[in-house]
Short mmCIF file of C-alpha atoms and ligand atoms in Angstrom, two decimals:
data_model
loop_
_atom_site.label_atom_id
_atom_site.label_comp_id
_atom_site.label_asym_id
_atom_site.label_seq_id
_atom_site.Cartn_x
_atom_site.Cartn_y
_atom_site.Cartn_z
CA UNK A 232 18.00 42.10 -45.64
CA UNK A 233 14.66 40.81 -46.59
CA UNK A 234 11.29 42.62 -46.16
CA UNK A 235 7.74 41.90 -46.98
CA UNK A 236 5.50 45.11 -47.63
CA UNK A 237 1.52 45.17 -48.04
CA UNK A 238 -0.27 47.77 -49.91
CA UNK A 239 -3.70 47.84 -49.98
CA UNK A 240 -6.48 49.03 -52.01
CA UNK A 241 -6.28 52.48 -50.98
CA UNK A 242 -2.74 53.22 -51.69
CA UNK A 243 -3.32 51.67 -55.19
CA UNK A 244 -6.69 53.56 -56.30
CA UNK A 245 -5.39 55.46 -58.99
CA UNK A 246 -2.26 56.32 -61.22
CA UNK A 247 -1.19 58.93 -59.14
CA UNK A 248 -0.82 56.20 -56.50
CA UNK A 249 0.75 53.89 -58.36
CA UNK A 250 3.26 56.16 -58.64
CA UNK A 251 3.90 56.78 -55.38
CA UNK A 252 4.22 52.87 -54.49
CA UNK A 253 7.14 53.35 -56.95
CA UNK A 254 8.77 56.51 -55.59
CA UNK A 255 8.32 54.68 -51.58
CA UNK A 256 10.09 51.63 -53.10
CA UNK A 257 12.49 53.81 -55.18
CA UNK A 258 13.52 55.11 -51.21
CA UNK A 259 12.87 51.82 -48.75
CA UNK A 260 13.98 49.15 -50.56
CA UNK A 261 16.10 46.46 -49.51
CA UNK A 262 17.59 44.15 -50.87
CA UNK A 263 14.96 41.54 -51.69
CA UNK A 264 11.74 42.20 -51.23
CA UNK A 265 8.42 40.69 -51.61
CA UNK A 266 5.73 43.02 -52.03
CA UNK A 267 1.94 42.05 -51.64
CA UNK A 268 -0.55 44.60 -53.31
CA UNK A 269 -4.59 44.28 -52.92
CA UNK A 270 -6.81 45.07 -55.84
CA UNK A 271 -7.59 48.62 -56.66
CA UNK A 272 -9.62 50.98 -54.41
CA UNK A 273 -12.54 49.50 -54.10
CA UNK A 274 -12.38 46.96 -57.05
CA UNK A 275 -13.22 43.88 -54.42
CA UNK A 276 -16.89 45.53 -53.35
CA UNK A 277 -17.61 46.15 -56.98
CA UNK A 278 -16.52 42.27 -58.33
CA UNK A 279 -19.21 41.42 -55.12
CA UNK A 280 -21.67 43.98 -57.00
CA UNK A 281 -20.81 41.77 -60.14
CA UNK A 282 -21.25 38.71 -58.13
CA UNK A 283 -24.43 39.16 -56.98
CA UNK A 284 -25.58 40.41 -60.67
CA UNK A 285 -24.56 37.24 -62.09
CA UNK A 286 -26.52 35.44 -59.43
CA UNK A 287 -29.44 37.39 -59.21
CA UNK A 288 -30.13 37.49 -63.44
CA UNK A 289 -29.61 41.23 -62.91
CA UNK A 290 -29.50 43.52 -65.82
CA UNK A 291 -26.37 45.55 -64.37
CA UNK A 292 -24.06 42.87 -64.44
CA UNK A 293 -22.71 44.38 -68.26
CA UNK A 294 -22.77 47.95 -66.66
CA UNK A 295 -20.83 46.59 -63.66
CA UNK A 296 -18.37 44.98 -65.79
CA UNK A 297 -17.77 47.63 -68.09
CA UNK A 298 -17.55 50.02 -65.08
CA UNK A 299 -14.37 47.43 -63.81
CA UNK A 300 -12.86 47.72 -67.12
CA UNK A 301 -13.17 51.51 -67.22
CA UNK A 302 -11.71 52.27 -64.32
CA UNK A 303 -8.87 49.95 -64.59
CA UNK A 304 -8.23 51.01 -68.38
CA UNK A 305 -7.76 54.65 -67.09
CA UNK A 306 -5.00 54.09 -64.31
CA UNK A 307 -3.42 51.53 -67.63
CA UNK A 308 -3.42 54.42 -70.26
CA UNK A 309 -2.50 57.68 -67.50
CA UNK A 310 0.63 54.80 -66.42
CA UNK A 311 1.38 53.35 -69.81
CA UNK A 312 0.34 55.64 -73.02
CA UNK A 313 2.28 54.11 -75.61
CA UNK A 314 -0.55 51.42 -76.66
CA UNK A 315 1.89 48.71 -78.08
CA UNK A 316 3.08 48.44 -74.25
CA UNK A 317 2.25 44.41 -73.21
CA UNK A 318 0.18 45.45 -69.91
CA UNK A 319 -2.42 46.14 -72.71
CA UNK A 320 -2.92 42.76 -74.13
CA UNK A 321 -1.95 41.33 -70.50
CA UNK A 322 -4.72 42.91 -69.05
CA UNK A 323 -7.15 42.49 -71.89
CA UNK A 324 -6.77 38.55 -71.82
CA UNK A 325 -7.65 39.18 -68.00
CA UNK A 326 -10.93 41.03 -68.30
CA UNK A 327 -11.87 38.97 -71.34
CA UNK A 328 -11.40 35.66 -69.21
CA UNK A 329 -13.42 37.21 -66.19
CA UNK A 330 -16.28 38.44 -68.72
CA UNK A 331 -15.62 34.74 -69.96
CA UNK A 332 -16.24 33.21 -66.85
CA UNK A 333 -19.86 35.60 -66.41
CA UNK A 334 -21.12 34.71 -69.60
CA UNK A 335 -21.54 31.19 -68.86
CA UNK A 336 -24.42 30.56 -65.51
CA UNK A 337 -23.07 30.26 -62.45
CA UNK A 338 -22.03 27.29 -60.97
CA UNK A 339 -24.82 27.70 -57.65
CA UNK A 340 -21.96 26.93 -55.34
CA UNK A 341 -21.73 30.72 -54.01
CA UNK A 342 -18.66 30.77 -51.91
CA UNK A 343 -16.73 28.95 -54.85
CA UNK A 344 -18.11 31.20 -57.70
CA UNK A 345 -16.86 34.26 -55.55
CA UNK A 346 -14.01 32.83 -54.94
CA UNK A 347 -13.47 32.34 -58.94
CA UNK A 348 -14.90 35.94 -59.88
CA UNK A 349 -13.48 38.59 -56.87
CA UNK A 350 -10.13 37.22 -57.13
CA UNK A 351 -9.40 38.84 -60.55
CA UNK A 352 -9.31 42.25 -58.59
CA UNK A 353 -6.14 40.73 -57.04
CA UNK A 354 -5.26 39.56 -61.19
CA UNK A 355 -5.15 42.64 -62.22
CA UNK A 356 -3.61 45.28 -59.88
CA UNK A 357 -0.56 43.19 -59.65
CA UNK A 358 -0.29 42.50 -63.74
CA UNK A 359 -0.49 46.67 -63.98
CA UNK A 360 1.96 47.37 -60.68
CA UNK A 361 4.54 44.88 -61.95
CA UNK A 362 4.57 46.07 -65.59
CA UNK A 363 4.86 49.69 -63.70
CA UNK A 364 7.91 48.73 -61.45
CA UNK A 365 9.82 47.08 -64.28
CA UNK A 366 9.14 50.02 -66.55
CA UNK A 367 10.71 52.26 -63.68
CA UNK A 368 13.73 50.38 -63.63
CA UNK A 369 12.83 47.67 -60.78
CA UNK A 370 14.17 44.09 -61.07
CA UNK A 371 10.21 42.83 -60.69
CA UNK A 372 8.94 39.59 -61.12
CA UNK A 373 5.31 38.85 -61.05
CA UNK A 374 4.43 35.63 -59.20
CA UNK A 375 0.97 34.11 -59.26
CA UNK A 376 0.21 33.74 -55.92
CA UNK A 377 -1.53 30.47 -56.45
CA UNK A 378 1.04 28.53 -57.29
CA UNK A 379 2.88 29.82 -53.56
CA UNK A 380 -0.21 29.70 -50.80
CA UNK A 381 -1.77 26.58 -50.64
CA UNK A 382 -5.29 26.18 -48.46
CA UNK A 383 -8.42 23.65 -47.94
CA UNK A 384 -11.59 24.51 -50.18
CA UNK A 385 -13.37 26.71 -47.22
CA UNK A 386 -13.98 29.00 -50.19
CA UNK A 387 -14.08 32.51 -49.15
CA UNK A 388 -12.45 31.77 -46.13
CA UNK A 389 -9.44 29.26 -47.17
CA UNK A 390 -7.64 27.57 -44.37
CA UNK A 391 -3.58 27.65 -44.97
CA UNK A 392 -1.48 24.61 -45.57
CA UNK A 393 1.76 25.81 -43.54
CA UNK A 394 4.15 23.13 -44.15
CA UNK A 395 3.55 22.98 -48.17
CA UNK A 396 2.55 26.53 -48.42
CA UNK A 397 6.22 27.29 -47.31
CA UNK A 398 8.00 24.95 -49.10
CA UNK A 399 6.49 26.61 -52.54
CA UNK A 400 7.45 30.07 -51.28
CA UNK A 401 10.70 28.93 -50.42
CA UNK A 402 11.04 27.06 -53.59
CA UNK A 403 10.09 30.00 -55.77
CA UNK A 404 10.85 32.97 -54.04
CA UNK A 405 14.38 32.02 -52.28
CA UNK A 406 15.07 30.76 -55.76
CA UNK A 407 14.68 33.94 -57.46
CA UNK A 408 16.15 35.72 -54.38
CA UNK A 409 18.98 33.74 -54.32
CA UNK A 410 19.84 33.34 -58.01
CA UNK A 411 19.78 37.65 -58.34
CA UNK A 412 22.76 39.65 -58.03
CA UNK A 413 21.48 42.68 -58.71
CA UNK A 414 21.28 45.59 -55.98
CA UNK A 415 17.40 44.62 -55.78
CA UNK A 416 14.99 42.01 -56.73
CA UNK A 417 11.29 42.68 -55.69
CA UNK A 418 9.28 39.83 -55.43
CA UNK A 419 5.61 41.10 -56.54
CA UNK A 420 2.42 38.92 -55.82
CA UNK A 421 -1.00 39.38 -54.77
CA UNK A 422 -2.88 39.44 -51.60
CA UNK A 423 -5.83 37.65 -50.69
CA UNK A 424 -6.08 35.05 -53.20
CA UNK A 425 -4.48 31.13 -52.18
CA UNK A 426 -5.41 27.85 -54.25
CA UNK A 427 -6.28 24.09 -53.01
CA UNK A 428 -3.96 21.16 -54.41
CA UNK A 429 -6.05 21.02 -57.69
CA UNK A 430 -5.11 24.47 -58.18
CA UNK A 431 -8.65 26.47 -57.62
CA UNK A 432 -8.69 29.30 -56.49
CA UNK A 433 -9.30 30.60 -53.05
CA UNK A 434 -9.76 33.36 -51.27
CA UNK A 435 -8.58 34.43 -47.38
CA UNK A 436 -11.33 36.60 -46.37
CA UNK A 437 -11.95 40.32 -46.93
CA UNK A 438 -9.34 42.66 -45.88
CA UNK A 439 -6.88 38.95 -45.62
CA UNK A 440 -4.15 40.71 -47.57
CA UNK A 441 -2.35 41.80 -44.13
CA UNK A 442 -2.40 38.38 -43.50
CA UNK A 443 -0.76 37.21 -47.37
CA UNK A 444 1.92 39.36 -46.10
CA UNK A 445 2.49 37.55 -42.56
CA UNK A 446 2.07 34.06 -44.76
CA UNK A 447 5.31 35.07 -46.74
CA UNK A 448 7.29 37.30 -44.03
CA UNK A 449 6.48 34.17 -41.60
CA UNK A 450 7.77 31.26 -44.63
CA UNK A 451 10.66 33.72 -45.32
CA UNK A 452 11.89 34.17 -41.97
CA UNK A 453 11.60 38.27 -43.73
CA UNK A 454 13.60 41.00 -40.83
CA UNK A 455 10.54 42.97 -41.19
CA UNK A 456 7.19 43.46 -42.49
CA UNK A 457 5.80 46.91 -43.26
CA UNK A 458 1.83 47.60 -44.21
CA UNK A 459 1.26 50.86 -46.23
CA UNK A 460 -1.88 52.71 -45.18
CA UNK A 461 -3.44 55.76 -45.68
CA UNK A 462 -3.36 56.23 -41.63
CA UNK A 463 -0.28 57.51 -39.97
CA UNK A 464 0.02 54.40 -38.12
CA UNK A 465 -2.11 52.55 -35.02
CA UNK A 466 -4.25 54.94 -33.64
CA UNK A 467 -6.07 54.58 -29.81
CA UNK A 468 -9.31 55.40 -31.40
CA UNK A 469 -10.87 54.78 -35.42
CA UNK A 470 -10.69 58.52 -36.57
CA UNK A 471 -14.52 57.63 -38.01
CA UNK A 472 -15.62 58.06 -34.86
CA UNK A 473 -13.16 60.31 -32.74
CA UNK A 474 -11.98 63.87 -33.66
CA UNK A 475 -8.91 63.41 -31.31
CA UNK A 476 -6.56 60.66 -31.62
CA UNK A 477 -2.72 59.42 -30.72
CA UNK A 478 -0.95 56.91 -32.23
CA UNK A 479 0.43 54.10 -30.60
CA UNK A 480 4.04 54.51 -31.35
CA UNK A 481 5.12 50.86 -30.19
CA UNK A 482 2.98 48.01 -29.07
CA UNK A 483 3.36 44.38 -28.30
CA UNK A 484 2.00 41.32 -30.38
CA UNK A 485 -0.34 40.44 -27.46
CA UNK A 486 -1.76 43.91 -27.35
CA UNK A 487 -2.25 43.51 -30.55
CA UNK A 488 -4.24 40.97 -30.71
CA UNK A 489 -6.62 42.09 -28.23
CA UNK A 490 -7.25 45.03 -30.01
CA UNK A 491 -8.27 42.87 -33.35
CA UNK A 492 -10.17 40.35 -30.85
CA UNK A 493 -12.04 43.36 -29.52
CA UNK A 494 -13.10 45.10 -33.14
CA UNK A 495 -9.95 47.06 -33.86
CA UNK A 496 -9.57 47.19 -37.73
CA UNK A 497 -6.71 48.63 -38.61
CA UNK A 498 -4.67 45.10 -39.37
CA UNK A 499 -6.33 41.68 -39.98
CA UNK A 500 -6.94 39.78 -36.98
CA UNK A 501 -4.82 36.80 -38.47
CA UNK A 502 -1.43 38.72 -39.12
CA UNK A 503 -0.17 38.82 -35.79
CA UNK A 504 0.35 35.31 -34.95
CA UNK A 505 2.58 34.34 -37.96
CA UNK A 506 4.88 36.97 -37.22
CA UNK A 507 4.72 36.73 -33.65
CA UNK A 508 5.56 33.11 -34.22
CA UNK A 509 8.84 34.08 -35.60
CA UNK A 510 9.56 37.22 -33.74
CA UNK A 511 9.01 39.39 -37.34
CA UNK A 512 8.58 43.16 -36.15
CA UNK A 513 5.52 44.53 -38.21
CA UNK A 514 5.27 48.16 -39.13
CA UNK A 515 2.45 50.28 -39.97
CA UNK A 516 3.28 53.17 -41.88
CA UNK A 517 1.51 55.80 -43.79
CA UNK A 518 1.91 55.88 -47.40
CA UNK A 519 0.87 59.50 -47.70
CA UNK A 520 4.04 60.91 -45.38
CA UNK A 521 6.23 57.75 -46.05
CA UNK A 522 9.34 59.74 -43.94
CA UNK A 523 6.83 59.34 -40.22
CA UNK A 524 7.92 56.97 -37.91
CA UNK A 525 4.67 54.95 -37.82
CA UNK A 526 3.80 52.13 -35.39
CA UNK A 527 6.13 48.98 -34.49
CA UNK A 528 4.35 45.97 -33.47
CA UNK A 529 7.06 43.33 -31.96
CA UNK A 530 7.68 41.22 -28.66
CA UNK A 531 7.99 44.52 -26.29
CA UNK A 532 5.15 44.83 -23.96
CA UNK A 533 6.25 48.32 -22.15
CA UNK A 534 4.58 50.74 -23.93
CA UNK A 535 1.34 48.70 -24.14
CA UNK A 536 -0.29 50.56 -21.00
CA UNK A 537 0.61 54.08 -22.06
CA UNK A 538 -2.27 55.36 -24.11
CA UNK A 539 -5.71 53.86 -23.07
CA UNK A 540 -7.45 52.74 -26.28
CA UNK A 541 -10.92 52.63 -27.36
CA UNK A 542 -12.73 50.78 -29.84
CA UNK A 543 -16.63 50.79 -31.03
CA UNK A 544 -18.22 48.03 -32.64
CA UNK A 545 -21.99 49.19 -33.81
CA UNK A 546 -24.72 47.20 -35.19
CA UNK A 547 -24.36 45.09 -32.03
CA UNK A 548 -27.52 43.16 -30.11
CA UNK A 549 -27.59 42.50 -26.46
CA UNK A 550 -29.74 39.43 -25.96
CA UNK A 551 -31.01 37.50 -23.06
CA UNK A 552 -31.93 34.03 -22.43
CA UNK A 553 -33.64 32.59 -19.51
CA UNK A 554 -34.84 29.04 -18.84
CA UNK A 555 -38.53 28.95 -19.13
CA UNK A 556 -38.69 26.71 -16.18
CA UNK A 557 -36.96 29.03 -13.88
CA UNK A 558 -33.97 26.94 -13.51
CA UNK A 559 -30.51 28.49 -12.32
CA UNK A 560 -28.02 29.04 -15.39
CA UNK A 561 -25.76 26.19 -14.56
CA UNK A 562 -22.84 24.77 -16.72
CA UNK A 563 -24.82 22.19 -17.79
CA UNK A 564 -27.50 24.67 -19.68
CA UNK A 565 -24.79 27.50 -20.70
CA UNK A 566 -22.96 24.73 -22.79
CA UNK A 567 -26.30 23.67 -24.41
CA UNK A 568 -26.31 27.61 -24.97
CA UNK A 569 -23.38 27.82 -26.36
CA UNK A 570 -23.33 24.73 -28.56
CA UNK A 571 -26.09 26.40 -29.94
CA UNK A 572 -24.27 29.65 -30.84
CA UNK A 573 -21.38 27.82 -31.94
CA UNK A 574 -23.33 25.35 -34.92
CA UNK A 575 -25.09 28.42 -35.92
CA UNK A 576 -21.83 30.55 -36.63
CA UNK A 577 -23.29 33.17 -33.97
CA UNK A 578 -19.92 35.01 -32.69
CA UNK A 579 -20.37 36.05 -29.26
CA UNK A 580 -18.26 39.01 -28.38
CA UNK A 581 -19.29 39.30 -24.41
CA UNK A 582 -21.07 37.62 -22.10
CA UNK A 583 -21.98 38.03 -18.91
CA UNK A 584 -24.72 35.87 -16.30
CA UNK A 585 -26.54 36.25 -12.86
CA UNK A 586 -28.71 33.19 -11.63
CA UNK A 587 -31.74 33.07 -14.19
CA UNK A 588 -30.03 34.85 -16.94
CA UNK A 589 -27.26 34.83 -19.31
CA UNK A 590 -26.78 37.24 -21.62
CA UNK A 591 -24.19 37.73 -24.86
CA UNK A 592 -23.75 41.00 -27.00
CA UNK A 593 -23.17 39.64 -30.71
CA UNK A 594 -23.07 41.22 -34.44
CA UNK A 595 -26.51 41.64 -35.80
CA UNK A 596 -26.97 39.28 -38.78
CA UNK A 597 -30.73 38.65 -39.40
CA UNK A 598 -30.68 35.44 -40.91
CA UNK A 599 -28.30 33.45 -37.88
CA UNK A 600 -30.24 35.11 -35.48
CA UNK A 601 -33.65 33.97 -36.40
CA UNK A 602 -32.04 29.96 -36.71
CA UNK A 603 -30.45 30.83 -33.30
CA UNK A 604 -33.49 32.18 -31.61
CA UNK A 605 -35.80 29.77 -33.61
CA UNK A 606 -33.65 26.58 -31.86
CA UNK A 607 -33.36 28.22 -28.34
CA UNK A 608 -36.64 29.50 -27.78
CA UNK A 609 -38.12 25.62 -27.04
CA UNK A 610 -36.45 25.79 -23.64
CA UNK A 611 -35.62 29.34 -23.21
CA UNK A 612 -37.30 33.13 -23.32
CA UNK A 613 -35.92 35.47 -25.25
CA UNK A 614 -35.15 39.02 -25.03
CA UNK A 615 -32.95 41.44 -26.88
CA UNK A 616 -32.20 44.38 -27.61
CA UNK A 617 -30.78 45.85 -31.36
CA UNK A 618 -29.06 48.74 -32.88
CA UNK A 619 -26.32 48.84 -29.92
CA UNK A 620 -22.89 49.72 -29.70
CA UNK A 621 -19.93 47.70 -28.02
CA UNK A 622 -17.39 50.25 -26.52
CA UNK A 623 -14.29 48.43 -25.40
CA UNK A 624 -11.42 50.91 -23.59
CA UNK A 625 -7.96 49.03 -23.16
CA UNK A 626 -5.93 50.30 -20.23
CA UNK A 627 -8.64 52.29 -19.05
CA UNK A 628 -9.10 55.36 -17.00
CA UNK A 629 -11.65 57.11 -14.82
CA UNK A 630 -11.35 60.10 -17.83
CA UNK A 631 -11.21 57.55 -20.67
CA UNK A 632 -14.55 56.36 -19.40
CA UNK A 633 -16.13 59.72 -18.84
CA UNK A 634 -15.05 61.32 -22.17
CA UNK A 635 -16.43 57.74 -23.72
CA UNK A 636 -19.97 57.70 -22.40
CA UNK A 637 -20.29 61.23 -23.00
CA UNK A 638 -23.76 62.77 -25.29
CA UNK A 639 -26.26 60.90 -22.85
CA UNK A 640 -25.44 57.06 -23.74
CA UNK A 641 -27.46 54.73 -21.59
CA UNK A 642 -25.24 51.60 -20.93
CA UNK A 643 -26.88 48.32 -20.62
CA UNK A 644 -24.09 45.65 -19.49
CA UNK A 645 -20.76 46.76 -18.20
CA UNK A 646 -17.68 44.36 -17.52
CA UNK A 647 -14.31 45.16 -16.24
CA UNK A 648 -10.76 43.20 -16.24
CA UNK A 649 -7.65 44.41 -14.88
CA UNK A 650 -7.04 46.07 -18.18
CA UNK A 651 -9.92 46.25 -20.45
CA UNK A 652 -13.11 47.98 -19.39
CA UNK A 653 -16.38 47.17 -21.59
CA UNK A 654 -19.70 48.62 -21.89
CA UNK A 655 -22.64 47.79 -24.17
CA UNK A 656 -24.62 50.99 -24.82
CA UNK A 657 -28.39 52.43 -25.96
CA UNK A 658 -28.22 55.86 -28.11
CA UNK A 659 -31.57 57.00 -28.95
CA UNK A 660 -31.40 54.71 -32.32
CA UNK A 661 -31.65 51.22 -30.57
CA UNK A 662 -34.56 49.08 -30.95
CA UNK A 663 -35.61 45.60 -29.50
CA UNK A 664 -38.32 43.43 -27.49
N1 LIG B 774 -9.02 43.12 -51.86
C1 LIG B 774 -9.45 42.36 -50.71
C2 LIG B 774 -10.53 43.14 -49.96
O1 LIG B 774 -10.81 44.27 -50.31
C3 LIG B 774 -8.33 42.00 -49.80
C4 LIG B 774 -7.64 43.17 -49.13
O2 LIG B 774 -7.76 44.31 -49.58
O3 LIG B 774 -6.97 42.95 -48.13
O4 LIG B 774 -11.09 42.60 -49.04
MG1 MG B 775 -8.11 46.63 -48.35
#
């Protein structure tokens, strides 16, 4: 039996969590395991604070740093109080190479300097979680993930290398796998981080841990993958925004990835297809009651229509372009649209068009939209509208809809498929021209 579990920052944030990864494994595990762990809490916003410091000649970039080391050094001494224990000196060479790498200027490649600087969140969770395992009896092996996931240089956004990406894991991991006869072996790596063929590091994307795990479950052929979150599984609605949920006890890949396509973000869009690829059931389960039954996520459609599901995106602008000359929106002009979208990384999450107009709802993001509009507005007029939200309903209902659109929202655009109902909405907040 070989399983692949994820946990992620929140089920890592402190000592007391630490030691409740250890009791969960202590219970559920098999008998190999690879185990992919994200950097502490909230370590991967502050390394961006750091980031930017660095960049911007800022005078908190020492307070930033020592507010890293802090926080790390207390989950090391509450897990590890005998000082002559190795995780000390281990994790000492790592924040000494990361203050290292800061003292020196940046390199003015961005993407690549993050890349270089947010990955030692990643570093150092899994140097203090493996020390912890192997001091609670564990057969634990650290492996640096960048010698198993191999990408491109899209830095912050690495592109995998399947075929030589599994041959290392299968190489290294198997290896160790194969060569252990004791009753475990745990196989414990980070998430996130990759490396190109001269062996810098990368980085998947925020929240691309989820998807570290499907890389290995996916090379490993693993009978299961499980992600650990503070949730008690999928739930119909984000709890942010809805008092009442339910959770979605089973649902199919394909479900799945329509509710990641349409802003769900309870697993990384990317996870589903590795696993789907190889018929891996995935399992969300909550690390707080470890004993629920959680979600399954495998090739069984028939629960998908049982519990409509809703999902908000907000910070969303509605925007509308019309040929100046009063032509008709024709194929010809909407890919001239569209081209334009694509080369200015503009995501367009609906769209909709009648004879003079065609209009898209899309994230607001300042900067693309004033290239966008800057290149369009030669041949088209403009109009949009900001500060809206995106409501997509799955399976919907007549009662769904009502309980949805509910305090007065004014909706702008609707759209409707078999299965998926969608409505772009105005609270008193928006904004536009
Ligand atoms: N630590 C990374 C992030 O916060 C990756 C992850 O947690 O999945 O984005
Ligand atoms: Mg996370």
């Amino acid at each position: 039996m070989l399983k692949v579990f994820k946990f992620g920052g929140a089920s890592v944030k402190d000592a007391d969590s630490v030691r409740n990864v250890a009791a969960i494994l202590k219970k559920y595990v098999p008998k190999n395991l690879v185990v992919v762990v994200s950097a502490m809490g909230k370590t991967t916003n502050l390394l961006e604070k750091v980031l930017n410091a660095w960049y911007g000649n800022d005078e908190r970039l020492h307070s930033y740093i020592q507010e890293l080391i802090a926080y790390h050094q207390a989950i090391i001494i509450a897990l590890f109080p005998d000082k002559k224990h190795p995780v000390h000196f281990s994790t000492d060479l790592l924040f000494g190479e990361l203050e290292g790498n800061l003292s020196t200027p940046p390199s003015l490649d961005y993407d690549f300097d993050y890349d270089q600087i947010v990955c030692f969140g990643e570093l150092i969770s899994t140097t203090i979680i493996s020390e912890y395992l192997v001091s609670e009896g564990f057969n634990c092996r650290w492996f640096d993930v960048r010698g198993l996931i191999r990408t491109d240089s899209s830095w912050r956004s690495a592109k995998v290398d399947w075929e030589t990406t599994g041959k290392l894991i299968n190489q290294e991991v198997s290896v160790f796998f194969d060569d252990d006869t004791s009753t475990h072996a745990i196989a414990l790596t980070q998430g996130f981080l990759g490396a190109t063929p001269e062996g810098a590091t990368t980085t998947l994307g925020r929240e691309g841990s989820d998807y570290t795990a499907a890389i290995f479950a996916h090379a490993l052929r693993a009978d299961e993958m499980v992600i650990w979150k503070d949730v008690p599984g999928l739930l119909n609605a984000d709890p942010k925004y809805f008092s009442v949920t339910q959770r979605l006890s089973s649902i199919s890949y394909l479900e799945a990835i329509e509710l990641a396509y349409y802003g769900a973000t309870v697993i990384h869009p990317k996870t589903i297809k590795p696993l789907q690829n190889k018929d891996i059931p995935l399992r969300i389960k909550s690390f707080l009651d470890p004993d629920s039954e959680g979600s399954l996520i495998h090739h069984n459609t028939s629960a998908d229509s049982l519990i409509p599901s809703f999902i908000f995106k907000v910070d969303q602008v509605l925007i509308s372009i019309s040929p100046r000359d009063f032509s008709f929106i024709d194929e010809r002009n909407l890919s001239e649209i569209l081209a334009v979208f694509a080369s200015n990384s503009v995501h367009i999450s609906l769209m909709q068009n009648s004879a003079i107009s065609f209009s898209v709802c899309v994230d607001y993001n300042q900067r693309r939209l004033e290239q966008l509009f800057s290149v369009l507005e030669k041949k088209y007029k403009i109009r949009y509208n900001t500060k809206l939200e995106l409501i997509t309903i799955r399976h919907y209902d007549q009662a769904t809809i009502d309980r949805v659109l509910e305090d007065g929202k004014t909706v702008l655009l609707e759209m409707r498929s078999r299965v998926t109902a969608q409505f772009v909405v105005k609270d008193k907040n928006s904004g536009g021209i």
